[in-house]
Structure formats: C-alpha cells, structure tokens
PDB file of C-alpha atoms and ligand atoms in Angstrom:
ATOM      1  CA  MET A1118       0.000   0.000   0.000  1.00 40.00           C
ATOM      2  CA  ALA A1119       1.386   3.431  -0.928  1.00 42.00           C
ATOM      3  CA  ARG A1120       2.393   5.504   2.094  1.00 46.00           C
ATOM      4  CA  ARG A1121       0.548   8.796   2.483  1.00 50.00           C
ATOM      5  CA  GLN A1122       2.952  11.726   2.248  1.00 52.00           C
ATOM      6  CA  ARG A1123       2.722  13.775   5.469  1.00 59.00           C
ATOM      7  CA  THR A1124       2.930  17.551   5.185  1.00 58.00           C
ATOM      8  CA  PRO A1125       5.802  18.688   7.411  1.00 53.00           C
ATOM      9  CA  ARG A1126       4.588  20.487  10.544  1.00 57.00           C
ATOM     10  CA  TRP A1127       6.645  23.609   9.776  1.00 46.00           C
ATOM     11  CA  LEU A1128       4.926  23.889   6.403  1.00 51.00           C
ATOM     12  CA  GLU A1129       1.472  23.446   7.942  1.00 61.00           C
ATOM     13  CA  ALA A1130       2.308  26.193  10.435  1.00 56.00           C
ATOM     14  CA  ALA A1131       3.629  28.501   7.692  1.00 49.00           C
ATOM     15  CA  ARG A1132       0.409  27.952   5.726  1.00 54.00           C
ATOM     16  CA  ARG A1133      -1.707  28.714   8.807  1.00 56.00           C
ATOM     17  CA  ARG A1134       0.174  31.960   9.253  1.00 52.00           C
ATOM     18  CA  GLY A1135      -0.583  33.127   5.733  1.00 50.00           C
ATOM     19  CA  PRO A1136       1.264  34.332   2.652  1.00 45.00           C
ATOM     20  CA  GLU A1137       3.999  36.280   4.448  1.00 40.00           C
ATOM     21  CA  ASP A1138       5.474  33.109   5.904  1.00 42.00           C
ATOM     22  CA  ALA A1139       5.339  31.179   2.659  1.00 41.00           C
ATOM     23  CA  ARG A1140       8.747  32.795   1.995  1.00 37.00           C
ATOM     24  CA  PHE A1141      10.170  30.501   4.645  1.00 38.00           C
ATOM     25  CA  ALA A1142       8.877  27.367   2.958  1.00 42.00           C
ATOM     26  CA  ASP A1143      12.160  26.875   1.072  1.00 43.00           C
ATOM     27  CA  LYS A1144      14.496  27.268   4.003  1.00 59.00           C
ATOM     28  CA  PRO A1145      12.506  27.149   7.202  1.00 51.00           C
ATOM     29  CA  ASP A1146      14.056  27.870  10.546  1.00 84.00           C
ATOM     30  CA  TRP A1147      11.336  27.736  13.074  1.00 91.00           C
ATOM     31  CA  LEU A1148      11.543  28.738  16.685  1.00 96.00           C
ATOM     32  CA  ALA A1149      11.542  25.347  18.466  1.00 95.00           C
ATOM     33  CA  ARG A1150      13.984  23.895  15.986  1.00 94.00           C
ATOM     34  CA  ALA A1151      16.318  26.892  16.211  1.00 95.00           C
ATOM     35  CA  LEU A1152      16.392  26.578  20.027  1.00 96.00           C
ATOM     36  CA  GLY A1153      17.214  22.862  19.801  1.00 95.00           C
ATOM     37  CA  LYS A1154      19.873  23.386  17.169  1.00 94.00           C
ATOM     38  CA  ALA A1155      21.573  26.146  19.180  1.00 95.00           C
ATOM     39  CA  GLY A1156      21.665  24.054  22.368  1.00 95.00           C
ATOM     40  CA  VAL A1157      19.223  26.213  24.328  1.00 96.00           C
ATOM     41  CA  MET A1158      16.892  23.276  24.931  1.00 95.00           C
ATOM     42  CA  PRO A1159      15.864  20.161  23.004  1.00 94.00           C
ATOM     43  CA  ARG A1160      12.946  20.577  20.654  1.00 93.00           C
ATOM     44  CA  ALA A1161      10.215  18.963  22.793  1.00 93.00           C
ATOM     45  CA  GLN A1162      11.153  21.127  25.776  1.00 95.00           C
ATOM     46  CA  ALA A1163      11.334  24.179  23.516  1.00 96.00           C
ATOM     47  CA  GLU A1164       7.833  23.490  22.166  1.00 96.00           C
ATOM     48  CA  ALA A1165       6.482  23.254  25.726  1.00 97.00           C
ATOM     49  CA  ALA A1166       8.271  26.465  26.803  1.00 98.00           C
ATOM     50  CA  ILE A1167       6.905  28.323  23.784  1.00 97.00           C
ATOM     51  CA  ARG A1168       3.347  27.124  24.388  1.00 97.00           C
ATOM     52  CA  GLU A1169       3.670  28.164  28.047  1.00 97.00           C
ATOM     53  CA  GLY A1170       4.467  31.726  26.898  1.00 97.00           C
ATOM     54  CA  ARG A1171       8.069  31.684  28.208  1.00 98.00           C
ATOM     55  CA  VAL A1172       9.639  32.677  24.883  1.00 98.00           C
ATOM     56  CA  THR A1173       9.639  36.087  23.214  1.00 97.00           C
ATOM     57  CA  LEU A1174      10.524  36.961  19.642  1.00 95.00           C
ATOM     58  CA  ALA A1175      11.474  40.603  19.107  1.00 93.00           C
ATOM     59  CA  GLY A1176       9.856  41.514  22.415  1.00 96.00           C
ATOM     60  CA  GLN A1177       6.547  39.733  21.777  1.00 96.00           C
ATOM     61  CA  VAL A1178       5.474  36.507  23.431  1.00 98.00           C
ATOM     62  CA  GLU A1179       5.411  33.830  20.726  1.00 97.00           C
ATOM     63  CA  ARG A1180       3.267  30.755  21.404  1.00 96.00           C
ATOM     64  CA  GLU A1181       3.711  29.085  18.015  1.00 96.00           C
ATOM     65  CA  PRO A1182       6.650  26.611  18.073  1.00 95.00           C
ATOM     66  CA  PHE A1183       6.779  26.743  14.274  1.00 94.00           C
ATOM     67  CA  ALA A1184       7.007  30.517  14.081  1.00 95.00           C
ATOM     68  CA  PRO A1185       9.753  31.449  11.608  1.00 93.00           C
ATOM     69  CA  VAL A1186      12.845  33.056  13.104  1.00 93.00           C
ATOM     70  CA  ARG A1187      14.534  35.770  11.097  1.00 86.00           C
ATOM     71  CA  PRO A1188      18.323  36.068  11.429  1.00 84.00           C
ATOM     72  CA  GLY A1189      19.320  38.611  14.050  1.00 86.00           C
ATOM     73  CA  VAL A1190      15.950  38.787  15.782  1.00 91.00           C
ATOM     74  CA  GLU A1191      16.127  38.959  19.582  1.00 95.00           C
ATOM     75  CA  VAL A1192      14.926  35.779  21.257  1.00 96.00           C
ATOM     76  CA  ARG A1193      14.472  35.502  25.011  1.00 97.00           C
ATOM     77  CA  VAL A1194      13.641  32.489  27.147  1.00 98.00           C
ATOM     78  CA  ASP A1195      12.358  33.280  30.649  1.00 97.00           C
ATOM     79  CA  GLY A1196      13.529  36.839  30.051  1.00 97.00           C
ATOM     80  CA  GLN A1197      17.127  35.894  29.169  1.00 97.00           C
ATOM     81  CA  VAL A1198      18.476  36.674  25.710  1.00 97.00           C
ATOM     82  CA  VAL A1199      19.636  33.491  23.972  1.00 96.00           C
ATOM     83  CA  ARG A1200      22.052  33.128  21.067  1.00 93.00           C
ATOM     84  CA  LEU A1201      20.738  31.182  18.123  1.00 92.00           C
ATOM     85  CA  GLU A1202      23.965  30.930  16.157  1.00 85.00           C
ATOM     86  CA  ALA A1203      24.604  27.216  16.030  1.00 83.00           C
ATOM     87  CA  PRO A1204      27.921  25.592  15.150  1.00 90.00           C
ATOM     88  CA  VAL A1205      27.684  22.252  13.361  1.00 95.00           C
ATOM     89  CA  LEU A1206      28.337  19.665  16.054  1.00 97.00           C
ATOM     90  CA  ALA A1207      28.730  15.947  15.630  1.00 98.00           C
ATOM     91  CA  LEU A1208      29.183  13.116  18.098  1.00 98.00           C
ATOM     92  CA  MET A1209      30.170   9.510  17.739  1.00 98.00           C
ATOM     93  CA  PHE A1210      28.301   7.098  19.984  1.00 98.00           C
ATOM     94  CA  HIS A1211      29.031   3.419  20.542  1.00 98.00           C
ATOM     95  CA  LYS A1212      25.574   1.886  20.393  1.00 98.00           C
ATOM     96  CA  PRO A1213      25.018  -1.126  22.622  1.00 97.00           C
ATOM     97  CA  ALA A1214      22.710  -3.915  21.459  1.00 97.00           C
ATOM     98  CA  GLY A1215      19.098  -3.621  22.604  1.00 95.00           C
ATOM     99  CA  LEU A1216      18.506   0.102  22.105  1.00 95.00           C
ATOM    100  CA  VAL A1217      16.357   1.344  19.248  1.00 95.00           C
ATOM    101  CA  VAL A1218      17.123   4.335  17.037  1.00 95.00           C
ATOM    102  CA  HIS A1219      13.576   5.681  17.331  1.00 87.00           C
ATOM    103  CA  GLY A1220      11.902   8.390  19.359  1.00 79.00           C
ATOM    104  CA  SER A1221      10.202   5.809  21.565  1.00 73.00           C
ATOM    105  CA  ASP A1222      10.549   2.136  22.315  1.00 71.00           C
ATOM    106  CA  ALA A1223       7.313   0.181  22.561  1.00 74.00           C
ATOM    107  CA  GLU A1224       9.190  -2.711  24.164  1.00 75.00           C
ATOM    108  CA  GLY A1225      10.524  -0.476  26.929  1.00 73.00           C
ATOM    109  CA  VAL A1226      14.192  -1.469  26.567  1.00 76.00           C
ATOM    110  CA  GLY A1227      15.196   2.066  25.686  1.00 90.00           C
ATOM    111  CA  THR A1228      16.193   4.350  22.871  1.00 94.00           C
ATOM    112  CA  VAL A1229      19.613   5.631  21.900  1.00 96.00           C
ATOM    113  CA  PHE A1230      18.323   9.149  22.544  1.00 95.00           C
ATOM    114  CA  GLU A1231      17.381   8.360  26.165  1.00 94.00           C
ATOM    115  CA  TRP A1232      20.791   6.776  26.694  1.00 95.00           C
ATOM    116  CA  LEU A1233      22.666   9.651  25.095  1.00 95.00           C
ATOM    117  CA  TYR A1234      20.903  12.355  27.119  1.00 94.00           C
ATOM    118  CA  GLU A1235      21.783  10.387  30.283  1.00 94.00           C
ATOM    119  CA  VAL A1236      25.493  10.221  29.498  1.00 96.00           C
ATOM    120  CA  LEU A1237      25.976  13.736  28.070  1.00 97.00           C
ATOM    121  CA  PRO A1238      27.148  16.527  30.392  1.00 96.00           C
ATOM    122  CA  PRO A1239      24.486  19.209  31.087  1.00 94.00           C
ATOM    123  CA  PRO A1240      25.700  21.800  28.513  1.00 91.00           C
ATOM    124  CA  MET A1241      25.375  19.197  25.737  1.00 95.00           C
ATOM    125  CA  ARG A1242      21.852  18.221  26.802  1.00 95.00           C
ATOM    126  CA  GLY A1243      20.395  21.474  25.518  1.00 95.00           C
ATOM    127  CA  PHE A1244      20.845  20.353  21.934  1.00 96.00           C
ATOM    128  CA  GLU A1245      18.368  18.417  19.865  1.00 95.00           C
ATOM    129  CA  TRP A1246      20.558  15.466  18.856  1.00 96.00           C
ATOM    130  CA  LEU A1247      19.576  13.865  15.571  1.00 96.00           C
ATOM    131  CA  ALA A1248      20.788  10.408  14.615  1.00 96.00           C
ATOM    132  CA  VAL A1249      22.595  10.225  11.280  1.00 96.00           C
ATOM    133  CA  GLY A1250      20.889   7.136   9.916  1.00 94.00           C
ATOM    134  CA  ARG A1251      19.777   4.050  11.771  1.00 94.00           C
ATOM    135  CA  LEU A1252      21.081   0.827  13.171  1.00 97.00           C
ATOM    136  CA  ASP A1253      18.871  -2.140  14.006  1.00 97.00           C
ATOM    137  CA  ARG A1254      18.081  -2.831  17.654  1.00 96.00           C
ATOM    138  CA  ASP A1255      20.543  -5.730  17.804  1.00 97.00           C
ATOM    139  CA  THR A1256      23.315  -3.969  15.840  1.00 98.00           C
ATOM    140  CA  THR A1257      26.163  -2.469  17.853  1.00 98.00           C
ATOM    141  CA  GLY A1258      28.736   0.122  16.935  1.00 98.00           C
ATOM    142  CA  LEU A1259      29.167   3.543  15.436  1.00 98.00           C
ATOM    143  CA  LEU A1260      26.163   5.822  15.384  1.00 98.00           C
ATOM    144  CA  LEU A1261      26.678   9.497  14.608  1.00 98.00           C
ATOM    145  CA  PHE A1262      24.585  12.295  16.070  1.00 97.00           C
ATOM    146  CA  THR A1263      24.433  15.925  15.059  1.00 97.00           C
ATOM    147  CA  ASN A1264      22.501  19.102  15.791  1.00 96.00           C
ATOM    148  CA  ASP A1265      22.372  19.904  12.059  1.00 94.00           C
ATOM    149  CA  GLU A1266      19.785  18.456   9.704  1.00 92.00           C
ATOM    150  CA  ARG A1267      22.026  19.080   6.707  1.00 93.00           C
ATOM    151  CA  LEU A1268      24.575  16.672   8.133  1.00 96.00           C
ATOM    152  CA  VAL A1269      21.829  14.079   8.641  1.00 95.00           C
ATOM    153  CA  ARG A1270      20.795  14.467   4.993  1.00 93.00           C
ATOM    154  CA  HIS A1271      24.413  14.305   3.860  1.00 93.00           C
ATOM    155  CA  GLY A1272      25.171  11.188   5.912  1.00 93.00           C
ATOM    156  CA  THR A1273      22.082   9.327   4.762  1.00 91.00           C
ATOM    157  CA  SER A1274      21.856  10.542   1.178  1.00 87.00           C
ATOM    158  CA  PRO A1275      22.058   7.720  -1.376  1.00 79.00           C
ATOM    159  CA  GLU A1276      23.994  10.106  -3.650  1.00 83.00           C
ATOM    160  CA  GLN A1277      26.889  10.659  -1.249  1.00 84.00           C
ATOM    161  CA  HIS A1278      28.041   7.032  -1.247  1.00 87.00           C
ATOM    162  CA  LEU A1279      29.711   7.528   2.133  1.00 93.00           C
ATOM    163  CA  PRO A1280      31.301   4.149   2.918  1.00 95.00           C
ATOM    164  CA  LYS A1281      30.022   2.332   5.999  1.00 97.00           C
ATOM    165  CA  ARG A1282      32.102  -0.548   7.320  1.00 98.00           C
ATOM    166  CA  TYR A1283      30.415  -3.432   9.099  1.00 98.00           C
ATOM    167  CA  VAL A1284      31.653  -6.642  10.661  1.00 98.00           C
ATOM    168  CA  ALA A1285      29.211  -9.535  10.725  1.00 98.00           C
ATOM    169  CA  ALA A1286      29.471 -12.909  12.410  1.00 98.00           C
ATOM    170  CA  VAL A1287      27.536 -15.220  10.134  1.00 98.00           C
ATOM    171  CA  ALA A1288      26.206 -18.739   9.879  1.00 98.00           C
ATOM    172  CA  GLY A1289      28.474 -21.064   7.939  1.00 98.00           C
ATOM    173  CA  LYS A1290      31.770 -20.232   6.291  1.00 98.00           C
ATOM    174  CA  PRO A1291      31.405 -17.950   3.279  1.00 98.00           C
ATOM    175  CA  GLY A1292      33.472 -19.043   0.307  1.00 98.00           C
ATOM    176  CA  GLU A1293      35.046 -17.009  -2.488  1.00 98.00           C
ATOM    177  CA  ASP A1294      31.866 -17.276  -4.555  1.00 98.00           C
ATOM    178  CA  ALA A1295      29.737 -15.635  -1.844  1.00 98.00           C
ATOM    179  CA  LEU A1296      32.325 -12.881  -1.353  1.00 98.00           C
ATOM    180  CA  ARG A1297      32.464 -12.237  -5.080  1.00 98.00           C
ATOM    181  CA  ARG A1298      28.661 -11.879  -5.241  1.00 98.00           C
ATOM    182  CA  LEU A1299      28.744  -9.424  -2.338  1.00 98.00           C
ATOM    183  CA  ARG A1300      31.514  -7.428  -4.040  1.00 98.00           C
ATOM    184  CA  GLU A1301      29.944  -7.323  -7.476  1.00 97.00           C
ATOM    185  CA  GLY A1302      26.425  -6.560  -6.241  1.00 95.00           C
ATOM    186  CA  LEU A1303      23.399  -8.785  -6.025  1.00 96.00           C
ATOM    187  CA  VAL A1304      19.713  -8.291  -6.521  1.00 97.00           C
ATOM    188  CA  LEU A1305      17.561  -7.741  -3.410  1.00 97.00           C
ATOM    189  CA  GLU A1306      13.782  -7.275  -3.409  1.00 95.00           C
ATOM    190  CA  ASP A1307      14.272  -3.491  -3.605  1.00 94.00           C
ATOM    191  CA  GLY A1308      16.772  -3.643  -6.450  1.00 96.00           C
ATOM    192  CA  PRO A1309      20.436  -4.360  -7.165  1.00 96.00           C
ATOM    193  CA  THR A1310      23.083  -3.453  -4.603  1.00 96.00           C
ATOM    194  CA  ARG A1311      26.080  -1.310  -5.463  1.00 95.00           C
ATOM    195  CA  PRO A1312      29.493  -2.954  -5.579  1.00 95.00           C
ATOM    196  CA  ALA A1313      30.750  -3.456  -2.025  1.00 97.00           C
ATOM    197  CA  GLY A1314      33.958  -4.302  -0.214  1.00 98.00           C
ATOM    198  CA  ALA A1315      33.820  -7.825   1.179  1.00 98.00           C
ATOM    199  CA  ARG A1316      36.506  -9.913   2.855  1.00 98.00           C
ATOM    200  CA  LEU A1317      36.845 -12.504   5.563  1.00 98.00           C
ATOM    201  CA  ARG A1318      38.252 -11.575   8.964  1.00 98.00           C
ATOM    202  CA  ALA A1319      37.792 -15.137  10.214  1.00 98.00           C
ATOM    203  CA  PRO A1320      36.176 -18.163   8.541  1.00 98.00           C
ATOM    204  CA  ASP A1321      32.727 -17.040   9.790  1.00 98.00           C
ATOM    205  CA  VAL A1322      33.304 -13.273  10.117  1.00 98.00           C
ATOM    206  CA  VAL A1323      32.752 -10.989   7.136  1.00 98.00           C
ATOM    207  CA  GLU A1324      33.859  -7.386   6.804  1.00 98.00           C
ATOM    208  CA  LEU A1325      31.454  -5.626   4.465  1.00 98.00           C
ATOM    209  CA  THR A1326      31.823  -2.029   3.310  1.00 98.00           C
ATOM    210  CA  LEU A1327      28.731  -0.514   1.722  1.00 97.00           C
ATOM    211  CA  THR A1328      28.312   2.814   0.006  1.00 94.00           C
ATOM    212  CA  GLU A1329      24.546   2.842   0.443  1.00 92.00           C
ATOM    213  CA  GLY A1330      22.315   2.304   3.441  1.00 87.00           C
ATOM    214  CA  ARG A1331      19.117   0.483   2.663  1.00 92.00           C
ATOM    215  CA  HIS A1332      16.903  -1.036   5.334  1.00 93.00           C
ATOM    216  CA  HIS A1333      18.557  -4.138   6.910  1.00 96.00           C
ATOM    217  CA  GLN A1334      20.909  -4.140   3.952  1.00 97.00           C
ATOM    218  CA  VAL A1335      23.825  -6.039   5.463  1.00 98.00           C
ATOM    219  CA  LYS A1336      21.569  -8.746   6.867  1.00 98.00           C
ATOM    220  CA  ARG A1337      19.676  -9.068   3.602  1.00 98.00           C
ATOM    221  CA  MET A1338      22.848  -9.254   1.500  1.00 98.00           C
ATOM    222  CA  LEU A1339      24.452 -11.894   3.678  1.00 98.00           C
ATOM    223  CA  ALA A1340      21.220 -13.904   3.852  1.00 98.00           C
ATOM    224  CA  ALA A1341      21.005 -13.689   0.050  1.00 98.00           C
ATOM    225  CA  VAL A1342      24.392 -15.403  -0.284  1.00 98.00           C
ATOM    226  CA  GLY A1343      23.384 -18.101   2.197  1.00 98.00           C
ATOM    227  CA  HIS A1344      25.048 -16.773   5.369  1.00 98.00           C
ATOM    228  CA  PRO A1345      22.519 -15.224   7.754  1.00 98.00           C
ATOM    229  CA  VAL A1346      23.926 -12.770  10.264  1.00 98.00           C
ATOM    230  CA  TRP A1347      24.277 -13.698  13.947  1.00 98.00           C
ATOM    231  CA  THR A1348      25.741 -10.425  15.151  1.00 98.00           C
ATOM    232  CA  LEU A1349      26.406  -7.143  13.404  1.00 98.00           C
ATOM    233  CA  HIS A1350      28.685  -4.267  14.342  1.00 98.00           C
ATOM    234  CA  ARG A1351      29.446  -0.994  12.514  1.00 98.00           C
ATOM    235  CA  GLU A1352      33.073   0.062  12.773  1.00 98.00           C
ATOM    236  CA  ALA A1353      33.327   3.148  10.594  1.00 98.00           C
ATOM    237  CA  VAL A1354      31.423   5.734   8.579  1.00 97.00           C
ATOM    238  CA  GLY A1355      33.469   7.534   5.946  1.00 95.00           C
ATOM    239  CA  GLY A1356      36.870   8.197   7.496  1.00 96.00           C
ATOM    240  CA  VAL A1357      35.508   8.177  11.049  1.00 98.00           C
ATOM    241  CA  ALA A1358      36.293   4.961  12.916  1.00 98.00           C
ATOM    242  CA  LEU A1359      34.686   4.049  16.215  1.00 98.00           C
ATOM    243  CA  ASP A1360      37.131   4.542  19.088  1.00 98.00           C
ATOM    244  CA  VAL A1361      35.054   4.812  22.255  1.00 98.00           C
ATOM    245  CA  PRO A1362      33.853   1.965  24.497  1.00 98.00           C
ATOM    246  CA  GLU A1363      30.302   0.640  24.318  1.00 98.00           C
ATOM    247  CA  GLY A1364      27.766   3.145  25.620  1.00 97.00           C
ATOM    248  CA  ALA A1365      30.268   6.027  25.464  1.00 97.00           C
ATOM    249  CA  TRP A1366      30.450   9.040  23.148  1.00 98.00           C
ATOM    250  CA  ARG A1367      32.854  11.756  22.080  1.00 98.00           C
ATOM    251  CA  ARG A1368      32.693  14.892  19.991  1.00 98.00           C
ATOM    252  CA  LEU A1369      34.057  14.803  16.469  1.00 98.00           C
ATOM    253  CA  ASP A1370      36.441  17.624  15.715  1.00 96.00           C
ATOM    254  CA  ASP A1371      35.902  19.897  12.726  1.00 94.00           C
ATOM    255  CA  SER A1372      38.340  18.014  10.484  1.00 95.00           C
ATOM    256  CA  GLU A1373      36.603  14.714  11.192  1.00 96.00           C
ATOM    257  CA  VAL A1374      33.381  16.310   9.994  1.00 96.00           C
ATOM    258  CA  SER A1375      34.868  18.077   6.951  1.00 94.00           C
ATOM    259  CA  ASP A1376      37.367  15.390   5.853  1.00 94.00           C
ATOM    260  CA  GLY A1377      36.172  12.207   7.532  1.00 95.00           C
ATOM    261  CA  LEU A1378      32.529  12.728   6.631  1.00 96.00           C
ATOM    262  CA  ALA A1379      33.210  14.941   3.587  1.00 94.00           C
ATOM    263  CA  PHE A1380      30.691  17.455   4.895  1.00 94.00           C
ATOM    264  CA  THR A1381      30.897  21.189   4.290  1.00 89.00           C
ATOM    265  CA  PRO A1382      27.912  23.201   5.484  1.00 82.00           C
ATOM    266  CA  THR A1383      26.600  25.488   2.765  1.00 73.00           C
TER     267      THR A1383
HETATM  268  N1  URA B1116      22.416  -3.285   7.838  1.00 70.23           N
HETATM  269  C1  URA B1116      21.637  -4.060   8.629  1.00 70.23           C
HETATM  270  O1  URA B1116      21.158  -5.097   8.206  1.00 70.23           O
HETATM  271  N2  URA B1116      21.400  -3.643   9.873  1.00 70.23           N
HETATM  272  C2  URA B1116      21.923  -2.521  10.410  1.00 70.23           C
HETATM  273  O2  URA B1116      21.680  -2.208  11.582  1.00 70.23           O
HETATM  274  C3  URA B1116      22.740  -1.731   9.585  1.00 70.23           C
HETATM  275  C4  URA B1116      22.971  -2.133   8.304  1.00 70.23           C
END
C-alpha cells in the first residue's frame, strides 16, 4: 500500500500563518527547531516552553513553536536573551545492542536518545541530537549524532556514497563465490546493490563495506548469499572509525566532519 505523504509540521504552520510566511517554505528555521539546534533546549522542551508563553521573539510573546525566526531577531527564554547561532556539532556514539534508534521504544528497553541524554554533560543536553541514519536494535557500533539536519541528509543521502564498514558474524563459512557476489552486487527485493567491499576476517566473520544504506541491507545481503547474520557491528562511517567503548560518546572535531565525513555546510 502506498504511504501517504505527510505535510511537514513547519509547512502546515507557515500555511496557517498566511502568505507572508510562505517565503520561509524553502528554508525554514522555526523557533523550536532553532532553540534545539543552538543548544538552548531540546525541541520537545522548547515546544512546551513556547506554548507556556516563556519565549519572546522581538519583544513579543510567541506561542507558536513553528514561528519562523529571522536572522538577528532577539529571542528571550524566561527573560534571558539566547544566542541562536549554532555551530555544526557531531558526536560519535558506541551503540550497545538492545537500544532502538527511534523516538520511543514500545518494548521499553530504551532508545539511543534516552541513553545519550543520560550520558551527556548538562551543557550538551540542551541540543536536539539527531541520529545520522539508523542501526537495528541488535546492531552495535558507530552511530553518529548531530545538531544539524544538513549533516543528517548528507550522511544518509544515497547520492553521497559515504562508505560504511560493518563486521558480521555469520552462519556457515562464506566461500570465495559468496564474497564475489557481495563485491559485485546482487539483486535484493528493492533492487540491485552497489558494488561493495567484502573480505573474511575469520572463517565465519565478514567485513562488508557498503556505500549505500538500505533497510537491513547487510543482513539481507548476507542472507542472500546463504550466510545469515548472527551479530552485526558498525566500525566506521566515511573516514571516522569508532574509538570509544560501548555506551560512550565523544565529539568529532571539525576536520573529522569536513574530511572524515566529507561534509561542508553550505
Ligand atoms: N544493515 C543491517 O542489516 N542492519 C543494520 O543495523 C545496519 C545495516
């Protein structure tokens, strides 16, 4: 069944506010998002604060979380002026198995976002941290977070072909034929895969480097060559290799973002 396209909430709000705000439809920066991006408070808290009348825009109380924010306008929260200039920040996080990369976890085990906000120091908790792509609940390893949606788009865009390196313990012992099929590309139900890097690290451990990121792609590719995955771990994205213990995080420096992830904000 075709999925119904949802109108983004910022666009709905801009339409409600009339023609003047249609100018922001191309490049929206709305109040709650701007506060989350600048590290003032995460988006859900910002929405609540705005609705409670605690936020002013150019001296006027603003109760619409999707109100557009013009550059340079004075914004106050609880009477204090806040800066909305936001540097591009990125974190690496070593995802443990069991956590989901979703806003909520119906099974109650926990989400990566809940974990991250627990382990971050208070100044870092003001940001709205966005996951750059997804890992399955049982997958461990490198998950990137950022405060900048452009970096999320860059990291997940099928056009960027940012390499992602995985290590999978699999059933059986893949032979040269299976590795060749993984390298050359094989046909999955959603189309052919791009050529990949594939080599053995042990008789039943495959290192697979993909330049695309389709749903459950590693598991589907290895199952397609007859070697279902037992455990899966992501070691690297682009030139950024995981180097923190499970459950821990660290900030990426600017060169890791610009060179390692090949990202330049425009
Ligand atoms: N491919 C998968 O199958 N699972 C992941 O979590 C990531 C890539």
